[in-house]
Every structure is written in structure tokens, then in C-alpha cells.
Amino acid sequence: MTSEVIEKFRQDIGSVFSTTEERMLARKSRDFHWYSPVLTPQLQHYLADVVVQPQTEQEIAAISAAAAKRCIPITVRGGGTGNYGQSVPLRGGIVLDMTRFNQVNSVESGSIRIQAGAIIKTALTAALGTGQQLMMYPSTLQSATIGGYLGGGFAGIGSVRHGVIRDSGMIQSLKVMTIEENPEILTLSGDDVGLVFHSWGTTGIILEAQLRLVPAETWIDCIATFPTYGETIAFGNAAFASDLDLFLLSAVEKRFAPFYKRTRAYFDGTRDAMFSMVNEKDVDAFFALAAEFNGVRSMAVSETERANANLRAIHETAFNHTTLMALQVDRSWTYLQVVMPDPFEPDLAEAQLERFGDEALMHHEYTKEHGRPRIGGLPLIKFSTEERLNEIMRSFEADGCIINNPHIFKLEDGGRFDADGRKMAFRKRVDPMGLLNPGKLRSID
Ligand SMILES: Cc1cc2nc3c(=O)[nH]c(=O)nc-3n(C[C@H](O)[C@H](O)[C@H](O)COP(=O)(O)OP(=O)(O)OC[C@H]3O[C@@H](n4cnc5c(N)ncnc54)[C@H](O)[C@@H]3O)c2cc1C
């Protein structure tokens, strides 16, 4: 974009906050793709030409209209915690930072309506204030936005109870703005919310989400430890199949202990562990079941006890926070995303552990899909070369695992984009000039 076009755009949007200050452009052009030594050299140099931070629907409409008039790319951004460069502006242009568009519009029995730029914790707090809670949230709840989670996320804390986002019924409706000189606002509900979910901001600007709420429960942060990783997985499978009310089941092998500094008293590297959030009524039954697999009760703390003891919240030790804790200690690790075969036999966990030796540390998250366990492996991988990373992926596949490669930045390569072509048709409808997040769609860019 020439600076002249950008200046004209800034004049068009009048009083809407915009900046071309270099540090801000750099900061808002990055996300967590640095987890990947493959993506980092490919994406780190891209830069927006201008960052805008609207506060109202009218301001977002002014940005959309001016971008369409001047044919400037728009990359929508929430908290910038995506791992695949989803909010990196590959063609420069506008980064539309939604974080000042962040109001809770209403909380009713069974649902919340909230602006897309609100931090997820804001939604959870508002729901808890009415005796309700979100069905799930990512471990980045304190920094990620509602729009970013729906645009870029997949599952999270709560997915073992309610399923992954797409089949959980969590998204009741979405308000979406088109990119046109006269922008429209569309309201999607039912199956149509899938046109925008996990589209990386390529199928419209999410303005507002209506999310289903469920009655709030008291969750206890629990750690059970086991002599072997196979027994940890065998317990996880049994716990999933039981009547226990669980909000998180996150298995890590003992070699993760050096990264879990604030829980060292409970996970010291001598035994493998299941990190869980358990309904307070089921805590004793949870540990009784663990005992059947030689598990022992290591920790069970309420939110208050945890805060008083300055322990890290269990939900911030799971999903990609586990990876983050390792990277904070040693940047030579990277990771993979692996869907384990169903059923996931403990023997396979042990065999993979042995096969990869010091090159991979095992971590599995239990989620649910169509009522069945969907166990996601997020193994840490000691990075050497891209070729070796690819070999490791093929080795997992040979075991019947499915790889969702986190070292890619094209939406289709993640394997969940547009099976029936409806998303692409919708994209043409909402963004006829193809200005949204260009460069992310292999089929058209
Ligand atoms: C430590 C760590 C832990 C994580 N844990 C989880 C987890 O438990 N579960 C999970 O699913 N993911 C997880 N992630 C990935 C990521 O945090 C989540 O997907 C998160 O919800 C993204 O929100 P965000 O606001 O940061 O989005 P961003 O990174 O800003 O954006 C993500 C995508 O959504 C698009 N987008 C943002 N806002 C809008 C909008 N208003 N309208 C349309 N599109 C929009 C962007 O263009 C981008 O393509 C984790 C990442 C890290 C670094």
C-alpha cells in the first residue's frame, strides 16, 4: 500500500483511532506463530500499514466502507494469541484490532450476548455473576477475545464435558459485518454459524456472539500422579467413560515437571500426572478411580486455596499453555497437534514414548466429539530440522493418528476448512473483493 492510499483511508475514517507508529505496527502484526521454527522465518517480517482500534459498530462500518472503497486488505485481530500466523497481515494493509469493541450486551438465563473484542474472561465473569458459566474457553482466557476464539480456536477447557466448539452448540448466533462500501450486518444462527467459525477472519467481521451458558459449578483443581504414562492414559480413558463431572483432563508425562514450576510440590518429576478440574461433589470418587490405576491424590484445591497458596490455575497449565511453559524454559522445543486413534490404547502411548526417546515429551488433552473421546496429543518435539519434524509426523500417522499440522499458515492445510464449499460461497457474499486476511486461503491466493 502506498502511504498516500493509507492517508486517504485515515481521512475517510475520520475520528476512528488509527496509527502508523512503527512499534504499534510491529506489535499488532505478530501472533504466537513463534511456537513454530518453521513458520517464524516465513512470517516474522510481515507488517501492517495501519492499525485501527474502533469502539463502536459505526466505526467498524466506516473502516469496512473505506477499505472497500480503496481496496485495502483487512486482517482482523483479537488478542493475537493464534498459533498459525492467523492474524499476521500477509499483504500489509489494515490490522483491525477489535479489543476496544468489548462490551457485554446482555446476560440472560442460558445465554450471553457479547461484543467480539471482549476478553473471554470478561464473558466468564459476567456469566458467573448470574450463577452461570461458559461451556468452554481456551487456556488463553485472560488474553484472547471472543471473536478470536470463534475465528481461530477449536476446543478448550470444558471440551471434555461439552465437546469441541463446532459440535457443542455453544454458538447460538453471530452478528457479522460485510466488507463493502455499504457494509451490511448479517445475523447467523443454527448451522450457518459454521460459515464463520474457525475461518481465520476470512468470512466476515464478527461483531457480536450469542453464546450458550450452563449453570455454574464449583470446580476443584486436582492432580493425580501415576507410576507410568500408560496408567495415566488408562485412568484418563476410564474417567472419560465414567459418570464423573469433569471440566478438564490433561495428561502430562513426568519429564514436563521442570516446566511446571508453581506446582512443583505436587508434580515433582518422579511420576506422570493427570491435571484435572473436577466438580467438587466428585473429587473423592475421582481419586478413588485413580487409585484403581495406581494413582495417588497429589493435589485438590479450591479457587481460594489456590490463590492463597500462589499456585498456577490448572486451566493455565493445559492445552497450549503446557507448550508455552516449556518454551519459557527452553526455546528449542516445538510441538505437534495429533488426534489419537479411538480407542486410544495405553500401550500406544507407551510405545510412542519409547520410540521418540528424548526427542518428544507426551501430553494429551481429552475432549469429546459426537459423544466419543477425541484425545488430542500436543507432544513437545525437540526441533532439529523441518525434514525430521515431517518424519515424526509420518511416524504418528503410521500409528493411525491424524496430524493437524501447526506449522502451516494456509487455512485449508489445517484440514477443517470447507468440505462442502459453503464457506467459499459465503466469503464471496460477505467480501466480494477478497480483502479479508488475504494470503491465508490456498485455493484463491
Ligand atoms: C498459550 C496458548 C494457549 C492456547 N490454548 C488454546 C486452547 O485451549 N484452545 C484453543 O482453541 N486455542 C488455544 N490457543 C490458540 C488461541 O489462543 C485461541 O484460538 C484464541 O482463542 C484466539 O483468540 P485471540 O483473540 O487471541 O485471536 P487472534 O489470534 O487475534 O485471532 C485468531 C483468528 O481469528 C480472527 N479473528 C479475530 N477476531 C475476529 C473477529 N472479530 N471477526 C472475525 N475474525 C476474527 C483473526 O483474523 C485470526 O485469524 C492457545 C494459544 C496459546 C498461545
Short mmCIF file of N, CA and C in Angstrom, two decimals, residues 120 133-138 149 154-159 162-165 168 170 247:
data_model
loop_
_atom_site.label_atom_id
_atom_site.label_comp_id
_atom_site.label_asym_id
_atom_site.label_seq_id
_atom_site.Cartn_x
_atom_site.Cartn_y
_atom_site.Cartn_z
N ILE A 120 -12.17 -13.09 26.87
CA ILE A 120 -13.06 -14.19 27.25
C ILE A 120 -13.34 -14.20 28.75
N GLN A 133 -22.09 -20.20 33.70
CA GLN A 133 -20.70 -20.20 33.21
C GLN A 133 -20.68 -20.51 31.73
N LEU A 134 -19.53 -20.23 31.10
CA LEU A 134 -19.32 -20.60 29.70
C LEU A 134 -19.19 -22.11 29.61
N MET A 135 -19.52 -22.68 28.45
CA MET A 135 -19.37 -24.13 28.26
C MET A 135 -17.90 -24.51 28.13
N MET A 136 -17.12 -23.61 27.57
CA MET A 136 -15.67 -23.88 27.44
C MET A 136 -14.93 -22.59 27.16
N TYR A 137 -13.62 -22.63 27.30
CA TYR A 137 -12.78 -21.48 26.99
C TYR A 137 -11.36 -21.98 26.75
N PRO A 138 -10.57 -21.21 25.99
CA PRO A 138 -9.19 -21.64 25.78
C PRO A 138 -8.37 -21.34 27.03
N TYR A 149 -11.42 -16.39 19.49
CA TYR A 149 -11.63 -17.80 19.84
C TYR A 149 -12.55 -18.46 18.80
N PHE A 154 -10.49 -23.89 18.54
CA PHE A 154 -11.11 -25.18 18.19
C PHE A 154 -11.80 -25.86 19.37
N ALA A 155 -11.14 -25.83 20.53
CA ALA A 155 -11.66 -26.55 21.70
C ALA A 155 -11.15 -25.84 22.93
N GLY A 156 -11.12 -26.49 24.07
CA GLY A 156 -10.54 -25.84 25.24
C GLY A 156 -10.97 -26.49 26.53
N ILE A 157 -10.74 -25.74 27.62
CA ILE A 157 -11.10 -26.19 28.96
C ILE A 157 -12.64 -26.29 28.94
N GLY A 158 -13.18 -27.46 29.27
CA GLY A 158 -14.63 -27.66 29.19
C GLY A 158 -15.01 -28.58 28.03
N SER A 159 -14.08 -28.78 27.08
CA SER A 159 -14.42 -29.61 25.91
C SER A 159 -14.53 -31.09 26.26
N HIS A 162 -18.30 -30.76 27.25
CA HIS A 162 -19.31 -30.25 26.30
C HIS A 162 -18.97 -30.49 24.84
N GLY A 163 -17.79 -31.02 24.56
CA GLY A 163 -17.42 -31.24 23.16
C GLY A 163 -16.57 -30.10 22.62
N VAL A 164 -16.06 -30.30 21.39
CA VAL A 164 -15.28 -29.23 20.75
C VAL A 164 -16.28 -28.18 20.27
N ILE A 165 -15.77 -26.96 20.00
CA ILE A 165 -16.69 -25.84 19.75
C ILE A 165 -17.73 -26.21 18.70
N SER A 168 -20.66 -28.45 19.85
CA SER A 168 -21.10 -28.30 21.24
C SER A 168 -22.42 -27.54 21.36
N MET A 170 -22.45 -24.41 21.42
CA MET A 170 -22.11 -23.23 22.23
C MET A 170 -22.45 -21.91 21.52
N PHE A 247 -14.23 -31.07 34.02
CA PHE A 247 -14.14 -29.92 33.13
C PHE A 247 -12.81 -29.89 32.39
#
